[in-house]
């Protein structure tokens, strides 16, 4: 792994992962690992029964894995990092790998310093049972069926989609 390796006279760390606490950052990062490790919000046979599912051994193991990744492989000062901080760490060469959503890839691919044939992408690792999950990220947009402004909303979506 690249953790604290000297490359071209610069200390490079392994990865930038989501740790941001001010909004959904830490949740978005940890959930991929939790789901891959077998996390469930509730008993699929008894909705709203969460004990033993949210706090299952599999969930705890997923959190331990994410914490171990943080402890071993992130750069100093990465305890409140999300998309922007991660992109900065990656583009500056501080980290060898960067966790981010697929919608950011085209911009990184076009970047003269890190893109083109210098960049690659990979899926999240599988959990112990072979499960593998990734969240898409982003926000949806739609026209509400009972709105009296449907025509204006649809016009906006068409405009936005062409930008």
PDB file of N, CA and C in Angstrom, residues 34-80:
ATOM      1  N   UNK A  34     -20.706  -0.895   5.278  1.00  0.00           N
ATOM      2  CA  UNK A  34     -21.692  -1.580   6.115  1.00  0.00           C
ATOM      3  C   UNK A  34     -22.543  -2.541   5.291  1.00  0.00           C
ATOM      4  N   UNK A  35     -23.080  -2.075   4.166  1.00  0.00           N
ATOM      5  CA  UNK A  35     -23.901  -2.953   3.325  1.00  0.00           C
ATOM      6  C   UNK A  35     -23.085  -4.135   2.808  1.00  0.00           C
ATOM      7  N   UNK A  36     -21.853  -3.889   2.388  1.00  0.00           N
ATOM      8  CA  UNK A  36     -21.015  -4.980   1.888  1.00  0.00           C
ATOM      9  C   UNK A  36     -20.714  -6.005   2.973  1.00  0.00           C
ATOM     10  N   UNK A  37     -20.728  -5.587   4.228  1.00  0.00           N
ATOM     11  CA  UNK A  37     -20.472  -6.496   5.344  1.00  0.00           C
ATOM     12  C   UNK A  37     -21.743  -7.170   5.862  1.00  0.00           C
ATOM     13  N   UNK A  38     -22.914  -6.816   5.335  1.00  0.00           N
ATOM     14  CA  UNK A  38     -24.146  -7.486   5.728  1.00  0.00           C
ATOM     15  C   UNK A  38     -25.107  -6.672   6.559  1.00  0.00           C
ATOM     16  N   UNK A  39     -24.914  -5.368   6.646  1.00  0.00           N
ATOM     17  CA  UNK A  39     -25.801  -4.480   7.402  1.00  0.00           C
ATOM     18  C   UNK A  39     -27.233  -4.531   6.859  1.00  0.00           C
ATOM     19  N   UNK A  40     -28.204  -4.493   7.761  1.00  0.00           N
ATOM     20  CA  UNK A  40     -29.621  -4.315   7.430  1.00  0.00           C
ATOM     21  C   UNK A  40     -30.202  -3.306   8.411  1.00  0.00           C
ATOM     22  N   UNK A  41     -31.082  -2.430   7.900  1.00  0.00           N
ATOM     23  CA  UNK A  41     -31.734  -1.468   8.790  1.00  0.00           C
ATOM     24  C   UNK A  41     -32.704  -2.141   9.740  1.00  0.00           C
ATOM     25  N   UNK A  42     -33.344  -3.193   9.259  1.00  0.00           N
ATOM     26  CA  UNK A  42     -34.374  -3.833  10.071  1.00  0.00           C
ATOM     27  C   UNK A  42     -34.534  -5.280   9.652  1.00  0.00           C
ATOM     28  N   UNK A  43     -35.253  -6.018  10.455  1.00  0.00           N
ATOM     29  CA  UNK A  43     -35.594  -7.399  10.160  1.00  0.00           C
ATOM     30  C   UNK A  43     -36.496  -7.412   8.929  1.00  0.00           C
ATOM     31  N   UNK A  44     -36.096  -8.060   7.844  1.00  0.00           N
ATOM     32  CA  UNK A  44     -36.943  -8.065   6.650  1.00  0.00           C
ATOM     33  C   UNK A  44     -38.294  -8.753   6.871  1.00  0.00           C
ATOM     34  N   UNK A  45     -38.385  -9.591   7.894  1.00  0.00           N
ATOM     35  CA  UNK A  45     -39.644 -10.279   8.186  1.00  0.00           C
ATOM     36  C   UNK A  45     -40.515  -9.525   9.188  1.00  0.00           C
ATOM     37  N   UNK A  46     -39.945  -8.556   9.893  1.00  0.00           N
ATOM     38  CA  UNK A  46     -40.684  -7.777  10.890  1.00  0.00           C
ATOM     39  C   UNK A  46     -40.253  -6.315  10.800  1.00  0.00           C
ATOM     40  N   UNK A  47     -40.900  -5.547   9.918  1.00  0.00           N
ATOM     41  CA  UNK A  47     -40.525  -4.132   9.785  1.00  0.00           C
ATOM     42  C   UNK A  47     -40.518  -3.421  11.140  1.00  0.00           C
ATOM     43  N   UNK A  48     -39.605  -2.513  11.282  1.00  0.00           N
ATOM     44  CA  UNK A  48     -39.386  -1.698  12.484  1.00  0.00           C
ATOM     45  C   UNK A  48     -38.698  -2.455  13.612  1.00  0.00           C
ATOM     46  N   UNK A  49     -38.406  -3.725  13.426  1.00  0.00           N
ATOM     47  CA  UNK A  49     -37.605  -4.456  14.407  1.00  0.00           C
ATOM     48  C   UNK A  49     -36.148  -4.294  13.985  1.00  0.00           C
ATOM     49  N   UNK A  50     -35.415  -3.492  14.724  1.00  0.00           N
ATOM     50  CA  UNK A  50     -34.053  -3.157  14.325  1.00  0.00           C
ATOM     51  C   UNK A  50     -32.986  -3.821  15.182  1.00  0.00           C
ATOM     52  N   UNK A  51     -33.328  -4.171  16.409  1.00  0.00           N
ATOM     53  CA  UNK A  51     -32.341  -4.747  17.307  1.00  0.00           C
ATOM     54  C   UNK A  51     -31.806  -6.047  16.718  1.00  0.00           C
ATOM     55  N   UNK A  52     -30.501  -6.153  16.655  1.00  0.00           N
ATOM     56  CA  UNK A  52     -29.879  -7.332  16.074  1.00  0.00           C
ATOM     57  C   UNK A  52     -29.633  -7.194  14.582  1.00  0.00           C
ATOM     58  N   UNK A  53     -30.084  -6.112  13.985  1.00  0.00           N
ATOM     59  CA  UNK A  53     -29.861  -5.867  12.556  1.00  0.00           C
ATOM     60  C   UNK A  53     -28.950  -4.656  12.386  1.00  0.00           C
ATOM     61  N   UNK A  54     -29.413  -3.498  12.836  1.00  0.00           N
ATOM     62  CA  UNK A  54     -28.573  -2.299  12.786  1.00  0.00           C
ATOM     63  C   UNK A  54     -27.306  -2.529  13.602  1.00  0.00           C
ATOM     64  N   UNK A  55     -27.452  -3.143  14.748  1.00  0.00           N
ATOM     65  CA  UNK A  55     -26.315  -3.358  15.644  1.00  0.00           C
ATOM     66  C   UNK A  55     -25.808  -4.800  15.601  1.00  0.00           C
ATOM     67  N   UNK A  56     -25.916  -5.435  14.458  1.00  0.00           N
ATOM     68  CA  UNK A  56     -25.469  -6.826  14.323  1.00  0.00           C
ATOM     69  C   UNK A  56     -23.943  -6.916  14.346  1.00  0.00           C
ATOM     70  N   UNK A  57     -23.443  -8.117  14.530  1.00  0.00           N
ATOM     71  CA  UNK A  57     -21.996  -8.336  14.472  1.00  0.00           C
ATOM     72  C   UNK A  57     -21.450  -7.952  13.101  1.00  0.00           C
ATOM     73  N   UNK A  58     -22.209  -8.243  12.043  1.00  0.00           N
ATOM     74  CA  UNK A  58     -21.765  -7.890  10.690  1.00  0.00           C
ATOM     75  C   UNK A  58     -21.633  -6.378  10.544  1.00  0.00           C
ATOM     76  N   UNK A  59     -22.599  -5.643  11.072  1.00  0.00           N
ATOM     77  CA  UNK A  59     -22.527  -4.180  11.021  1.00  0.00           C
ATOM     78  C   UNK A  59     -21.320  -3.668  11.796  1.00  0.00           C
ATOM     79  N   UNK A  60     -21.120  -4.213  12.982  1.00  0.00           N
ATOM     80  CA  UNK A  60     -19.979  -3.799  13.807  1.00  0.00           C
ATOM     81  C   UNK A  60     -18.663  -4.096  13.094  1.00  0.00           C
ATOM     82  N   UNK A  61     -18.580  -5.250  12.437  1.00  0.00           N
ATOM     83  CA  UNK A  61     -17.368  -5.598  11.695  1.00  0.00           C
ATOM     84  C   UNK A  61     -17.132  -4.634  10.533  1.00  0.00           C
ATOM     85  N   UNK A  62     -18.205  -4.211   9.877  1.00  0.00           N
ATOM     86  CA  UNK A  62     -18.081  -3.233   8.799  1.00  0.00           C
ATOM     87  C   UNK A  62     -17.542  -1.907   9.302  1.00  0.00           C
ATOM     88  N   UNK A  63     -18.063  -1.451  10.445  1.00  0.00           N
ATOM     89  CA  UNK A  63     -17.559  -0.204  11.027  1.00  0.00           C
ATOM     90  C   UNK A  63     -16.102  -0.335  11.464  1.00  0.00           C
ATOM     91  N   UNK A  64     -15.754  -1.489  12.010  1.00  0.00           N
ATOM     92  CA  UNK A  64     -14.358  -1.720  12.402  1.00  0.00           C
ATOM     93  C   UNK A  64     -13.443  -1.684  11.179  1.00  0.00           C
ATOM     94  N   UNK A  65     -13.901  -2.250  10.068  1.00  0.00           N
ATOM     95  CA  UNK A  65     -13.121  -2.223   8.828  1.00  0.00           C
ATOM     96  C   UNK A  65     -12.910  -0.786   8.357  1.00  0.00           C
ATOM     97  N   UNK A  66     -13.987   0.015   8.356  1.00  0.00           N
ATOM     98  CA  UNK A  66     -13.893   1.409   7.914  1.00  0.00           C
ATOM     99  C   UNK A  66     -12.951   2.202   8.823  1.00  0.00           C
ATOM    100  N   UNK A  67     -13.050   1.962  10.119  1.00  0.00           N
ATOM    101  CA  UNK A  67     -12.164   2.639  11.079  1.00  0.00           C
ATOM    102  C   UNK A  67     -10.714   2.221  10.859  1.00  0.00           C
ATOM    103  N   UNK A  68     -10.481   0.936  10.596  1.00  0.00           N
ATOM    104  CA  UNK A  68      -9.118   0.461  10.333  1.00  0.00           C
ATOM    105  C   UNK A  68      -8.559   1.097   9.058  1.00  0.00           C
ATOM    106  N   UNK A  69      -9.400   1.254   8.046  1.00  0.00           N
ATOM    107  CA  UNK A  69      -8.976   1.922   6.815  1.00  0.00           C
ATOM    108  C   UNK A  69      -8.592   3.367   7.108  1.00  0.00           C
ATOM    109  N   UNK A  70      -9.399   4.031   7.922  1.00  0.00           N
ATOM    110  CA  UNK A  70      -9.083   5.405   8.328  1.00  0.00           C
ATOM    111  C   UNK A  70      -7.755   5.448   9.090  1.00  0.00           C
ATOM    112  N   UNK A  71      -7.602   4.567  10.073  1.00  0.00           N
ATOM    113  CA  UNK A  71      -6.403   4.578  10.915  1.00  0.00           C
ATOM    114  C   UNK A  71      -5.132   4.288  10.121  1.00  0.00           C
ATOM    115  N   UNK A  72      -5.210   3.362   9.199  1.00  0.00           N
ATOM    116  CA  UNK A  72      -3.994   2.948   8.493  1.00  0.00           C
ATOM    117  C   UNK A  72      -3.640   3.826   7.313  1.00  0.00           C
ATOM    118  N   UNK A  73      -4.643   4.420   6.680  1.00  0.00           N
ATOM    119  CA  UNK A  73      -4.382   4.827   5.306  1.00  0.00           C
ATOM    120  C   UNK A  73      -4.703   6.257   4.924  1.00  0.00           C
ATOM    121  N   UNK A  74      -5.268   7.046   5.815  1.00  0.00           N
ATOM    122  CA  UNK A  74      -5.628   8.418   5.458  1.00  0.00           C
ATOM    123  C   UNK A  74      -4.530   9.387   5.899  1.00  0.00           C
ATOM    124  N   UNK A  75      -4.447  10.539   5.244  1.00  0.00           N
ATOM    125  CA  UNK A  75      -3.421  11.512   5.615  1.00  0.00           C
ATOM    126  C   UNK A  75      -3.763  12.230   6.918  1.00  0.00           C
ATOM    127  N   UNK A  76      -2.794  12.864   7.532  1.00  0.00           N
ATOM    128  CA  UNK A  76      -3.070  13.655   8.733  1.00  0.00           C
ATOM    129  C   UNK A  76      -4.105  14.739   8.433  1.00  0.00           C
ATOM    130  N   UNK A  77      -4.972  15.002   9.402  1.00  0.00           N
ATOM    131  CA  UNK A  77      -5.971  16.054   9.243  1.00  0.00           C
ATOM    132  C   UNK A  77      -7.177  15.655   8.424  1.00  0.00           C
ATOM    133  N   UNK A  78      -7.378  14.366   8.198  1.00  0.00           N
ATOM    134  CA  UNK A  78      -8.479  13.903   7.350  1.00  0.00           C
ATOM    135  C   UNK A  78      -9.697  13.469   8.157  1.00  0.00           C
ATOM    136  N   UNK A  79      -9.868  13.986   9.357  1.00  0.00           N
ATOM    137  CA  UNK A  79     -10.964  13.535  10.214  1.00  0.00           C
ATOM    138  C   UNK A  79     -12.290  14.231   9.925  1.00  0.00           C
ATOM    139  N   UNK A  80     -12.320  15.130   8.956  1.00  0.00           N
ATOM    140  CA  UNK A  80     -13.569  15.813   8.598  1.00  0.00           C
ATOM    141  C   UNK A  80     -13.538  16.117   7.099  1.00  0.00           C
TER     142      UNK A  80
END
